[in-house]
XYZ file of C-alpha atoms in Angstrom:
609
model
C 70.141 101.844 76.253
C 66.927 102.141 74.295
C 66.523 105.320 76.778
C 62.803 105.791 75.039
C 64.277 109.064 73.672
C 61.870 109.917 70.820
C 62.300 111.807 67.544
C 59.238 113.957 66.593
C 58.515 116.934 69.048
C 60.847 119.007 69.834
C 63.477 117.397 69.139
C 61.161 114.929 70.125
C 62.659 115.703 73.610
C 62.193 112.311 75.352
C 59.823 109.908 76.722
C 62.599 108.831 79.308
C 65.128 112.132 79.414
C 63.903 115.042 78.960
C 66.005 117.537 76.272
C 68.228 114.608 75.515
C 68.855 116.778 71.983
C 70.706 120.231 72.860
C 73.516 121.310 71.060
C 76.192 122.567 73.168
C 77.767 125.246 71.076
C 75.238 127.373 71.765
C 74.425 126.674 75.403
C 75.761 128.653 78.346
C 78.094 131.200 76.941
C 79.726 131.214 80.957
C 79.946 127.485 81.568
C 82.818 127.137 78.845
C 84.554 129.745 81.433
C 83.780 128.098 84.623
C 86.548 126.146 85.172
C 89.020 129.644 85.244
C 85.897 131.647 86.844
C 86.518 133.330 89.626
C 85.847 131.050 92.994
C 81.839 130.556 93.212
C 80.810 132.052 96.675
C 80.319 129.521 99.270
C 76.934 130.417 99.517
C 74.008 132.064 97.039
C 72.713 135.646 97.452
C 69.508 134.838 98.734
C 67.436 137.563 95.781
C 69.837 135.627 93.019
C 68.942 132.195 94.249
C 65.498 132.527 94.948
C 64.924 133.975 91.064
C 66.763 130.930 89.723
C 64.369 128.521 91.695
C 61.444 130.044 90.887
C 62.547 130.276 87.115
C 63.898 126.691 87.051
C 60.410 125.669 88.384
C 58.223 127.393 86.008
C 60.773 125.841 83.232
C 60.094 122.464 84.624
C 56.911 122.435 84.803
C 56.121 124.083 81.626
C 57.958 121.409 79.742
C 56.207 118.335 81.796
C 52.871 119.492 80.820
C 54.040 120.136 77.356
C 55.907 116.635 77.261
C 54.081 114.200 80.097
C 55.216 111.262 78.925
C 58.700 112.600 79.189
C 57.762 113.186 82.907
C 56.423 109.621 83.524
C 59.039 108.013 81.902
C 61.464 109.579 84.142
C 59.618 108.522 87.142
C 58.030 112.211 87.803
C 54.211 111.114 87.997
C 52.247 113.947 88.496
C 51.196 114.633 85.204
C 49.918 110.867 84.469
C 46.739 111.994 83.099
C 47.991 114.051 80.273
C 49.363 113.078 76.601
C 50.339 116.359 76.290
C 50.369 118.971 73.484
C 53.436 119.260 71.984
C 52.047 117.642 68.312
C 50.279 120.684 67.856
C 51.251 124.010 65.868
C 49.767 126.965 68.416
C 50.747 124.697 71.368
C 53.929 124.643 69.686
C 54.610 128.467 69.229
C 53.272 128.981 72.728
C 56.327 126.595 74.253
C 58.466 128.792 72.311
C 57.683 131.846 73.042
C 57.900 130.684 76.658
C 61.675 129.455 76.047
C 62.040 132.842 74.765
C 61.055 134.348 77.696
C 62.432 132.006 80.311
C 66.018 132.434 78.213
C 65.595 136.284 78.962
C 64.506 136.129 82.360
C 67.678 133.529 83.038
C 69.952 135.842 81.967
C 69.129 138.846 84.140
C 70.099 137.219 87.262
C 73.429 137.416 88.974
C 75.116 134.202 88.295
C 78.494 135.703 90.029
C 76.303 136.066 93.205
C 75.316 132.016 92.890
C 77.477 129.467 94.595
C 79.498 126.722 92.450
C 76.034 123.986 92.804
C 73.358 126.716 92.057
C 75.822 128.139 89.051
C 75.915 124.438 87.760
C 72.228 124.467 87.375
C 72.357 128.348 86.264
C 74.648 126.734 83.145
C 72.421 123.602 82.721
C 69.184 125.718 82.647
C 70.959 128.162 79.769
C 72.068 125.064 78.087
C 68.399 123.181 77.826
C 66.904 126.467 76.504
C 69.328 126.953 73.872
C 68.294 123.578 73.359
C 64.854 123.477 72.985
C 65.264 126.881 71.024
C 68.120 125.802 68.841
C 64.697 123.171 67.229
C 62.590 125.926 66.730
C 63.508 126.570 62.769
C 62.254 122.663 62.317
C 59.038 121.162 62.143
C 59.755 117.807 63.740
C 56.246 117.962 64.526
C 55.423 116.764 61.270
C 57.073 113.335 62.152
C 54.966 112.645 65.302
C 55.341 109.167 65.086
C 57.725 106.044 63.940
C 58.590 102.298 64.423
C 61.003 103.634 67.611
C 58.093 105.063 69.885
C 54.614 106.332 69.556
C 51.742 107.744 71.717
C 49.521 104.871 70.893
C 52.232 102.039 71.193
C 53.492 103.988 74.407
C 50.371 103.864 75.833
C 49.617 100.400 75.298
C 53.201 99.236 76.694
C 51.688 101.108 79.867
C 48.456 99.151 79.886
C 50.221 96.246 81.810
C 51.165 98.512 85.460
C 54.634 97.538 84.583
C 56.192 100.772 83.194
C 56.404 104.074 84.081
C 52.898 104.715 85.100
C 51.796 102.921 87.945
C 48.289 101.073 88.025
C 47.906 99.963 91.526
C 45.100 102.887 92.668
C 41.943 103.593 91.537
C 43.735 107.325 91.178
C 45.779 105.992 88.865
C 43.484 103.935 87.211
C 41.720 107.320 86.336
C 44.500 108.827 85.358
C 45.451 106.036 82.454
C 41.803 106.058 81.569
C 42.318 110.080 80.888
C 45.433 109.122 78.799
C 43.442 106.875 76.352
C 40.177 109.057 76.380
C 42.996 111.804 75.164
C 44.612 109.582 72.414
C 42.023 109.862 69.519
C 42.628 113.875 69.552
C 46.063 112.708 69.646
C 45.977 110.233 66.519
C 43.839 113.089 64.661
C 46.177 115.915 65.347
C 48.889 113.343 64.003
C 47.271 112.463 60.904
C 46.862 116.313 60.251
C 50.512 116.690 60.839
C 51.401 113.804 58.331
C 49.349 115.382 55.784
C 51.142 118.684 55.980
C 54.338 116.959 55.766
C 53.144 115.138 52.903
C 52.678 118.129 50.987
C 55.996 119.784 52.175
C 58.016 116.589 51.006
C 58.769 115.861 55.295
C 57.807 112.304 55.549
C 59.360 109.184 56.737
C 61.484 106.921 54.360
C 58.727 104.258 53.204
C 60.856 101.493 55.163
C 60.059 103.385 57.722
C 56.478 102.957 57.696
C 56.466 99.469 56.935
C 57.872 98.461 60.075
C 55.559 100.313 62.115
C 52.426 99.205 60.267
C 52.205 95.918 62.456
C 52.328 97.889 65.169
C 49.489 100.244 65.090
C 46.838 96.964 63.395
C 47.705 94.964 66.003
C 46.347 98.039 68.464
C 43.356 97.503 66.228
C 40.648 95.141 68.357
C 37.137 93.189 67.088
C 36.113 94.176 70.681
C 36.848 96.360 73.939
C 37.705 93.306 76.187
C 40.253 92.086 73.146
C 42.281 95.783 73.379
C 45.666 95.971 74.882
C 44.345 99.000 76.312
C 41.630 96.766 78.151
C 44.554 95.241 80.257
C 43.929 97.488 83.393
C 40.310 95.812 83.430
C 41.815 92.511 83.536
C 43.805 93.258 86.416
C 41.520 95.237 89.030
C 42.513 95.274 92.222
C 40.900 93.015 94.799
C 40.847 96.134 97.022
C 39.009 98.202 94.809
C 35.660 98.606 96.349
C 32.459 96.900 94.082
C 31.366 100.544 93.170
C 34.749 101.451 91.756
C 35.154 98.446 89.320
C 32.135 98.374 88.016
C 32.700 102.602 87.011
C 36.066 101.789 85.643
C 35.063 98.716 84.004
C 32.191 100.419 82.087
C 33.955 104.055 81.369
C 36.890 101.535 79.944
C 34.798 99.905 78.063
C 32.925 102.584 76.333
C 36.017 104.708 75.951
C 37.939 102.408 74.159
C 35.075 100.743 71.755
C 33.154 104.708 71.191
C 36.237 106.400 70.666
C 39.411 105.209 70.505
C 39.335 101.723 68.400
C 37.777 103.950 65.949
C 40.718 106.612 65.864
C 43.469 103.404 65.765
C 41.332 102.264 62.590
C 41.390 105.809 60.875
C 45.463 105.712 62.087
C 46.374 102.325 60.557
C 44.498 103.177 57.098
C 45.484 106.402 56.715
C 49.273 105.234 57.228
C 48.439 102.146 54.883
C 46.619 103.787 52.072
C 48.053 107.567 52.548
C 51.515 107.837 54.383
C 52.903 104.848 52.961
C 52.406 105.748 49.232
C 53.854 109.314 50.428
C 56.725 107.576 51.982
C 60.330 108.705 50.671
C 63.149 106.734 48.731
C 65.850 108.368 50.839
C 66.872 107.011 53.912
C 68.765 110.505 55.583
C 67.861 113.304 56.959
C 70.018 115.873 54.781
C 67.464 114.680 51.839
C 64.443 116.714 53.932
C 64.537 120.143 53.389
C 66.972 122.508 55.406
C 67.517 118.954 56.501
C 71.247 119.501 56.519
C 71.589 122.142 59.202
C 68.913 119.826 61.297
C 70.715 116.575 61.560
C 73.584 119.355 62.212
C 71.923 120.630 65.433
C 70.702 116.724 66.555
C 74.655 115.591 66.169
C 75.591 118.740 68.349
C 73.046 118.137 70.499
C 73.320 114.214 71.086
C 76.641 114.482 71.649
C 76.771 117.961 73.870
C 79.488 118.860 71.316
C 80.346 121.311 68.289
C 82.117 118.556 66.526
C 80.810 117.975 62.525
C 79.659 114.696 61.204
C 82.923 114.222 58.925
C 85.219 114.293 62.078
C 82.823 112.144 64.145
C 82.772 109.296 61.009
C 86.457 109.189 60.983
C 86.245 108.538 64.727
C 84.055 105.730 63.964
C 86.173 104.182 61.564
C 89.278 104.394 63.876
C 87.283 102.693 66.715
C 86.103 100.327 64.266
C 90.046 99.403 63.378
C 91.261 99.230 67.056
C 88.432 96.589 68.270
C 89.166 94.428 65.098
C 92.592 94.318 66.576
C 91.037 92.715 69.668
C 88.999 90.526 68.141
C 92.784 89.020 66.912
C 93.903 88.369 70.589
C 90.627 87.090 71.683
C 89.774 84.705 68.974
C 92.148 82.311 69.508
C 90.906 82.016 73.203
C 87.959 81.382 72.050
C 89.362 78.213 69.683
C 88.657 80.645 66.688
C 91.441 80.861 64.501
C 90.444 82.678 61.179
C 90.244 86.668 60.154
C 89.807 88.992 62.940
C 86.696 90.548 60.900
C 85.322 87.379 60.914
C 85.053 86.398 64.519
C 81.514 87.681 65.063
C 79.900 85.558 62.677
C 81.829 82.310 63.656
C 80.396 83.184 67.135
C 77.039 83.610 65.796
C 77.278 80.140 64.091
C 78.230 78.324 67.727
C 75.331 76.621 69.351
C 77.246 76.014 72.801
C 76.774 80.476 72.882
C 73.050 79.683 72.180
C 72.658 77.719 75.708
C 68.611 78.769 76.764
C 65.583 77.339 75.950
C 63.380 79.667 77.661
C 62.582 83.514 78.277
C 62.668 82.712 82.616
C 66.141 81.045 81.691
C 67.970 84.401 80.200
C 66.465 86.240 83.740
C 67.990 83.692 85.847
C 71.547 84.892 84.010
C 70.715 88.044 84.855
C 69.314 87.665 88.324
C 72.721 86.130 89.235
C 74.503 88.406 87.321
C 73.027 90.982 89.706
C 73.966 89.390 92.932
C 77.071 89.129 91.780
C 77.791 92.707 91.317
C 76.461 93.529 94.461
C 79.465 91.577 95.988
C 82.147 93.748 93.310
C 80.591 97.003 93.239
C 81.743 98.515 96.406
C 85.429 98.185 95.508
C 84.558 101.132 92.686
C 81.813 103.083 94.239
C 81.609 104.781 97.228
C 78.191 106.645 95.693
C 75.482 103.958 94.972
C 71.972 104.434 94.704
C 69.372 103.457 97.377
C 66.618 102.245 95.001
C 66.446 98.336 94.166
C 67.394 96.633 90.683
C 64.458 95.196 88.980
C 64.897 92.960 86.069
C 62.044 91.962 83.513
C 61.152 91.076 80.636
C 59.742 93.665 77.333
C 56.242 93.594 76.525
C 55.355 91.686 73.604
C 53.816 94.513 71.974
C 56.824 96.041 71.616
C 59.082 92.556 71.542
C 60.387 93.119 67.738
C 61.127 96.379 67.982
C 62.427 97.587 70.923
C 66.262 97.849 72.336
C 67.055 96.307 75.899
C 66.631 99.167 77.917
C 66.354 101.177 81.471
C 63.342 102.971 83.586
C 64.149 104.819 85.951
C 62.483 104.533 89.472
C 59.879 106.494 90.828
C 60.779 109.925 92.746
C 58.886 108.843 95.368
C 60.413 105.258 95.598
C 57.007 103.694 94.921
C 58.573 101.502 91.824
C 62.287 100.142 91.241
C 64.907 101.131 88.418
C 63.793 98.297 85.656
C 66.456 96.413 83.408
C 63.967 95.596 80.116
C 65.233 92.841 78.665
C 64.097 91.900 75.047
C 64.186 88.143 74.340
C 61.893 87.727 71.161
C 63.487 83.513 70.635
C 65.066 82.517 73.576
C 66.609 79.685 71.925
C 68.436 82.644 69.526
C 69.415 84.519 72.772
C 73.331 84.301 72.794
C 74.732 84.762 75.990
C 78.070 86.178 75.166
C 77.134 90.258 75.408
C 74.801 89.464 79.141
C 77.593 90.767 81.197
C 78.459 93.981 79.327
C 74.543 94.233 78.834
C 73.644 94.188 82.127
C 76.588 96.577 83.079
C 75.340 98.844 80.677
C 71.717 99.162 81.189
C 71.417 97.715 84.920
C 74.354 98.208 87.502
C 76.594 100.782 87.357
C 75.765 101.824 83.948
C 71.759 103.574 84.139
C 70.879 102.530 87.478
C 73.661 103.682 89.270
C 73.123 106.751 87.682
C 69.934 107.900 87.107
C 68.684 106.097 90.004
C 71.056 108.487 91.901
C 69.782 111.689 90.049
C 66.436 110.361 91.763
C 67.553 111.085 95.102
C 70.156 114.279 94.684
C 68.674 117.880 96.146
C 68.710 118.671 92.462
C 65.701 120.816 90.491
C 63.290 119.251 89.244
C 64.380 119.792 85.391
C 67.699 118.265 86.190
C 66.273 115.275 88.114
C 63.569 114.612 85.937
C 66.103 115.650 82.500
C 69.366 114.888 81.269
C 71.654 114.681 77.865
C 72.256 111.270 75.635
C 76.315 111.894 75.963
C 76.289 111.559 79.776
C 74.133 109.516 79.956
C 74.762 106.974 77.407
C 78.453 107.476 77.893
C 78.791 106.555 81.200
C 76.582 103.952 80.994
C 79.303 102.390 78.049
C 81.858 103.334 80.488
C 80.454 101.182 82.504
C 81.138 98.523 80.240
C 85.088 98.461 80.453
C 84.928 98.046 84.208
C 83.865 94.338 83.830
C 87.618 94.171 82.388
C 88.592 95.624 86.285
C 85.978 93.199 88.135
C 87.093 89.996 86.699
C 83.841 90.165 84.391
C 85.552 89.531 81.093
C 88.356 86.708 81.965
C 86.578 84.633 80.227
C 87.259 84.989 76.539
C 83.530 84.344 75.730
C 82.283 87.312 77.590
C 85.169 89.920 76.746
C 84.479 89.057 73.051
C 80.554 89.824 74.551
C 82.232 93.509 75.287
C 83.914 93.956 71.978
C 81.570 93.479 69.947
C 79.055 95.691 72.023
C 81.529 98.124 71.856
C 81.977 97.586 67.658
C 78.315 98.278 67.816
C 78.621 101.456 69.136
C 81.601 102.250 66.836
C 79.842 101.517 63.861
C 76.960 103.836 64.563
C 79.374 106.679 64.579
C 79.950 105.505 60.843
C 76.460 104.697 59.863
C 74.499 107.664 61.035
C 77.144 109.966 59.569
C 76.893 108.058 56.745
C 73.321 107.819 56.382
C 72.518 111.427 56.741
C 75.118 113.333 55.370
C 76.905 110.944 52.799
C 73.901 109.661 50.880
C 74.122 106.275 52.495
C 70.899 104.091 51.198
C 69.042 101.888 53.940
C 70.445 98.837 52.013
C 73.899 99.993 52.092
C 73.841 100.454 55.754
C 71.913 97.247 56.613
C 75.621 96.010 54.452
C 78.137 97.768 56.044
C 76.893 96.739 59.326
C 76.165 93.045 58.506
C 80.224 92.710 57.617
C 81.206 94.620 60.179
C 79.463 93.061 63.050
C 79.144 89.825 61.588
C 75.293 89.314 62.095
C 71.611 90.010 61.276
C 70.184 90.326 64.300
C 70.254 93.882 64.497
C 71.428 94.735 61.106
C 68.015 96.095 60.101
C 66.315 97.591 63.413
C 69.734 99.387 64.138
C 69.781 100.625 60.821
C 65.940 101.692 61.064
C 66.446 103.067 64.379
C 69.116 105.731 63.012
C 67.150 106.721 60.326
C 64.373 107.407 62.420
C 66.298 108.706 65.078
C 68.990 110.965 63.781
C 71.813 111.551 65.840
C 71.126 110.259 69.015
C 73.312 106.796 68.493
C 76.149 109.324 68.325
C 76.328 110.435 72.415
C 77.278 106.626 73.363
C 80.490 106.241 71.957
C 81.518 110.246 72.249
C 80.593 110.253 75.813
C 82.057 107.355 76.888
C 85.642 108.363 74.943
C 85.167 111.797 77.294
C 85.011 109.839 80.742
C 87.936 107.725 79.553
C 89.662 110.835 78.687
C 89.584 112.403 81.716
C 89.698 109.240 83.684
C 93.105 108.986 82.117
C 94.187 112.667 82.447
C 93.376 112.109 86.002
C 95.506 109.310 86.439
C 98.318 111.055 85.043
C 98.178 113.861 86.642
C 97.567 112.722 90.199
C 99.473 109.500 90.372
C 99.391 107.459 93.861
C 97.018 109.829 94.909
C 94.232 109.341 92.208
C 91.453 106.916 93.431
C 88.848 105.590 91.008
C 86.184 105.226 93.260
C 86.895 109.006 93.929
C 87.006 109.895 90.189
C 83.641 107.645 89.675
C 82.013 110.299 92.562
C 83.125 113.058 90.823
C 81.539 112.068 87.553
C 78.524 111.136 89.195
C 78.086 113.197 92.169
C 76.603 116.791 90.614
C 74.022 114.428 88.560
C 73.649 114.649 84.482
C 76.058 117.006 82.852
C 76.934 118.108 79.253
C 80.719 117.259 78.446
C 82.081 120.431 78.644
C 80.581 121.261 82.248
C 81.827 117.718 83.214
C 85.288 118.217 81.667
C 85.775 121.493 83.918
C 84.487 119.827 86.960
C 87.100 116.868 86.695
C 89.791 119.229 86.047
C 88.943 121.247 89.121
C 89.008 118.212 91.187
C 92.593 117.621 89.794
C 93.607 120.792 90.552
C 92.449 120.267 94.275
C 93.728 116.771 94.800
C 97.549 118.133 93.954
C-alpha cells in the first residue's frame, strides 16, 4: 500500500495514518507489562476514564488541525478547509510543547483504575506521544516536500471529488476553495524551509528533485480554466443554485490566476534554478547530519520495534533466499525451466502475462476479482466491514509516480473504501501479481481493516491513526491467504505472490542498505533489478526509500509478527484454534503496535486452553 504516508513533518506523520512513524522502545513503559498485569477491572473508574477521554480528545484534535490532510485522508472531514501548519518553525514548537504537556497530563491518571479496552488506548495514547516527541531533535520540516507526496500535488489529486475530500456540496466546494487560497503561504513557507536546509547541508539527493520537477510545471497553467485546480468548476453541480456557481466560479477563478499560479511558478523555479543545484550526491539518510540516530528512530518507529538496521538487513536477505527457493518449484509449472533467480524476468518477457489492451480492461479483473472474494471471505472472517469496495483508477497527475494504493471510507459512510489502481500502459500491465494485489490493498488486506477501524467505538486518534507495521503487515498477511482460498493454484498467480512478497523482502535489504551502508541510488536501482528481475519499479521503489526512510520496513516485519503468532497459536491450541477466531482477535481492538498485539494474542491463548 502506497498508504499516502509522507516524509517531511513530523515525521511527516501521514496524509492517510496519522503517526505511522513511532518508535516503540520508548512508548508505553506499562504496555510491555500488560500481558502479566494484574486483571484490568471490568469496568473504568468513572474520574480515571473521563480524564483519558477528555485528554485523548484534545490530543486528537490538536494533531488534525496541525496535520488536516492527515485527517481527510483518513476519512475524518471536518477539518477540509485547512492545509495546516505543521511546515512552520513556531507552529512547530507550539505542537511540541503541547505533546509535552499532553505526555504529562497522560501519565497522572490511574491506568490500574481503567478497564482492559480503555488501558489499550491509555498504552496507544503513551505510545503516539513518545512518538511524535521521539522527532522533535529533527528538522524534517526542512524536507516539506518530494516526488512521494506534496501539498500542491495532494491538492490537485483532490481537485477531481474522487479522493478523500468530497466535492458534492457547495460546503465543500468552499472548503477546497479555502485549501487552494491557503497553498501559496504554503509553497512560500516551503521555499523558506528549503533555503534553511540548503544552508544546513539538509536537502534532498538531486535524483530526488528531478523526479518531482514534472510534477510541480505541469501544476503550472497559461490560464485559470487550464489548472487542475480548476476541475471543481468543470464539474458544478446541477443542483447548485445560479447564485452559487456563478460565486464559486469567479472566487475560483481569481484565486487560482491572482494567487496561486503565481506561487506554483515561484515553486517550480526556485526548485529548478535553486534546490536542484543544492541537491546532494548521497542517496541515505545517515549522510544528513545526526542523520544516523534519525533513520534510527524512523526504523523503530515503522516497524513498532527496537530492532537495528543490521539485524533487519539480514532478515531481508534470508527472506530473499527462501522465496528464490519457491520460485524453483513454481517455475517449472509455469513451463520455465532455467535459474530460480531468473524466473521474474522470463515472466516479464511473456506476452500471454501481458493480456489487456485497455485501462477499463485491468478494472474488469478486478471487479471480478472482488465478487469473487465476496463468495470466499466468510469461511475466514467472522468480522467484516460494513462499508462497500470501490475500485478505480489513479489520477493521471499522479499516474508515474504513485504506488497502487487504499482510502479509507468516510466516518460518516458518505464515500466507500477505494482500491487506486495505477495503470500508466495498459498494454505493460501484467496480470500475474492482480490477485495478491487486490488482497493486499482491497479485501481483507486495508479494507477489511481500516474500513473496520471506521466503525469500532474507538477514539478518535485511534480511528482516525494507526502504525505502518499493523497496518502494512496485515495487509501482506493478507496475501498468503489466497494460498488457503484456492487464489494461487494456478502457478501464474502464486508466482504473482512470490514475487510481491520478494518485493517486500528486498526493501528490508535496500533501505538498510541505502541509509546506513552507503548504498548509492545506482547500486540499489542494481541490486533490485537482479533480484526482482525487472524495471518497472526498479527506480520509483528505489526513489521512494530514499525519500521515505524507513517506512518500507513495517510490511515485511509486521506481517512475519501475525504469522508468528498465528503459528504459536496453532500450536498451542490445537483442534481448538480457529482462524477465523485468531483473524478477530488481530483485528477486533483496531490498529495496534506489535508488542500490544503480541500480548493480546497470547492472552487469548491463555483463555482458549
Amino acid at each position: 500500500m502506497k498508504h499516502r504516508i509522507a516524509a517531511g513533518t513530523l515525521g511527516t506523520l501521514a496524509v492517510s495514518l496519522l503517526l505511522a512513524y513511532a518508535p516503540m522502545a520508548q512508548a508505553a513503559p506499562d504496555a510491555a507489562k500488560a500481558a502479566v498485569a494484574p486483571a484490568a477491572p471490568a469496568t473504568s473508574a468513572p474520574q480515571a476514564k473521563q480524564q483519558l477521554q477528555v485528554l485523548a480528545d484534545q490530543y486528537y484534535d490538536a494533531l488534525a488541525r496541525f496535520e488536516p490532510i492527515g485527517a481527510t485522508e483518513s476519512g475524518d472531514n471536518r477539518f477540509d478547509d485547512q492545509i495546516g501548519s505543521a511546515i512552520v518553525p513556531a507552529a512547530r514548537a507550539k505542537q511540541f510543547a503541547l505533546y509535552h504537556q499532553y505526555q504529562k497530563t497522560l501519565r497522572a491518571i490511574a491506568r490500574a483504575q481503567l478497564s482492559q479496552q480503555d488501558q489499550i488506548n491509555y498504552d496507544i495514547l503513551d505510545y503516539e506521544l513518545a512518538t511524535a516527541l521521539s522527532f522533535e531533535r529533527f528538522p524534517e520540516h526542512l524536507l516539506p516536500l518530494n516526488q512521494m507526496d506534496s501539498m500542491p500535488v495532494t491538492l490537485a489529486n483532490y481537485a477531481g471529488g474522487e479522493a478523500s475530500q468530497p466535492l458534492t456540496t457547495v460546503k465543500e466546494y468552499d472548503a477546497y476553495l479555502s485549501r487552494i487560497g491557503q497553498l501559496p503561504g504554503w509553497i512560500d513557507q516551503a521555499i523558506a524551509n528549503m533555503k534553511v536546509g540548503m544552508q544546513k547541508g539538509i536537502v534532498l539527493p538531486k535524483a530526488l528533485t528531478e523526479s518531482a520537477l514534472p510534477q510541480f510545471k505541469k501544476l503550472v497553467s497559461a490560464t485559470p480554466q487550464d489548472s487542475v485546480y480548476y476541475t471543481p468548476i468543470k464539474n458544478l453541480p446541477a443542483s447548485f443554485s445560479a447564485a452559487d456557481k456563478a460565486r464559486l466560479t469567479q472566487t475560483y477563478t481569481v484565486i487560482i490566476e491572482a494567487k496561486l499560479m503565481p506561487a506554483l511558478q515561484r515553486l517550480a523555479t526556485f526548485m529548478e534554478r535553486d534546490y536542484l543545484p543544492a541537491g546532494r550526491s548521497s542517496s541515505g539518510w545517515s549522510a544528513l547530519p545526526d542523520g544516523a540516530a534519525w533513520y534510527q528512530a524512523r526504523v523503530a518507529s515503522s516497524t513498532t520495534t527496537d530492532m537495528q538496521p543490521e539485524q533487519i538487513h539480514a532478515i531481508g536477505l534470508k527472506e530473499v533466499a527462501r522465496i528464490q527457493e519457491q520460485y524453483a518449484i513454481v517455475g517449472p509449472k509455469m513451463g520455465y525451466n532455467g535459474p530460480a533467480a531468473g524466473l521474474p524476468v522470463w515472466v516479464s518477457q511473456q506476452a500471454k502475462y501481458r493480456p489487456f489492451k485497455t485501462d477499463q480492461e485491468v478494472l474488469d479483473v478486478y471487479r471480478k476479482m472482488n465478487v469473487l472474494l465476496d463468495s470466499k471471505l466468510p469461511a475466514l472472517f467472522t468480522l467484516v466491514p460494513k462499508a462497500p469496495l470501490d475500485l478505480r483508477l489513479e489520477p493521471e497527475l499522479s499516474r508515474d509516480t504513485a504506488a497502487d494504493h487504499y482510502t479509507a471510507p468516510a466516518a460518516d459512510g458518505s464515500r466507500p473504501g477505494v482500491f487506486w489502481s495505477v495503470v500508466t500502459d495498459p498494454k505493460l500491465y501484467g496480470d500475474t501479481g492482480m490477485t495478491t494485489l487486490f488482497l493486499h490493498e482491497g479485501k481483507p488486506g486495508h479494507h477489511f481493516h481500516l474500513a473496520l477501524v471506521q466503525e469500532m467505538d474507538l477514539p478518535n486518534f485511534r480511528r482516525f491513526g494507526g502504525n505502518n507495521a499493523f497496518t502494512e503487515g496485515w495487509a501482506l498477511y493478507a496475501e498468503t491467504l489466497g494460498k488457503e482460498m484456492g487464489l494461487f493454484d494456478d502457478p501464474a498467480q502464486y508466482f504473482g505472490h512470490l514475487n510481491d512478497e520478494m518485493l517486500r523482502a528486498v526493501r528490508l535489504v535496500v533501505d538498510t542498505g541505502l541509509h546506513t551502508k552507503g548504498w548509492t541510488r545506482e547500486q540499489t536501482i542494481k541490486y533490485m533489478r537482479n533480484t526482482l528481475g525487472y524495471d518497472a519499479v526498479a527506480r520509483s521503489e528505489t526513489e521512494r526509500y530514499m525519500a521515505w526512510p524507513g517506512q518500507a520496513l513495517g510490511y515485511k516485519i509486521g506481517a512475519l509478527k501475525i504469522v508468528e503468532l498465528r503459528q504459536r497459536a496453532q500450536q498451542a491450541l490445537g483442534d481448538k484454534f480457529s482462524l477465523p477466531k485468531f483473524h478477530e482477535v488481530v483485528l477486533g481492538d483496531g490498529t495496534l503496535p506489535l508488542k500490544l498485539l503480541e500480548a493480546k494474542v497470547d492472552r487469548w491463548i491463555a483463555q482458549q486452553k
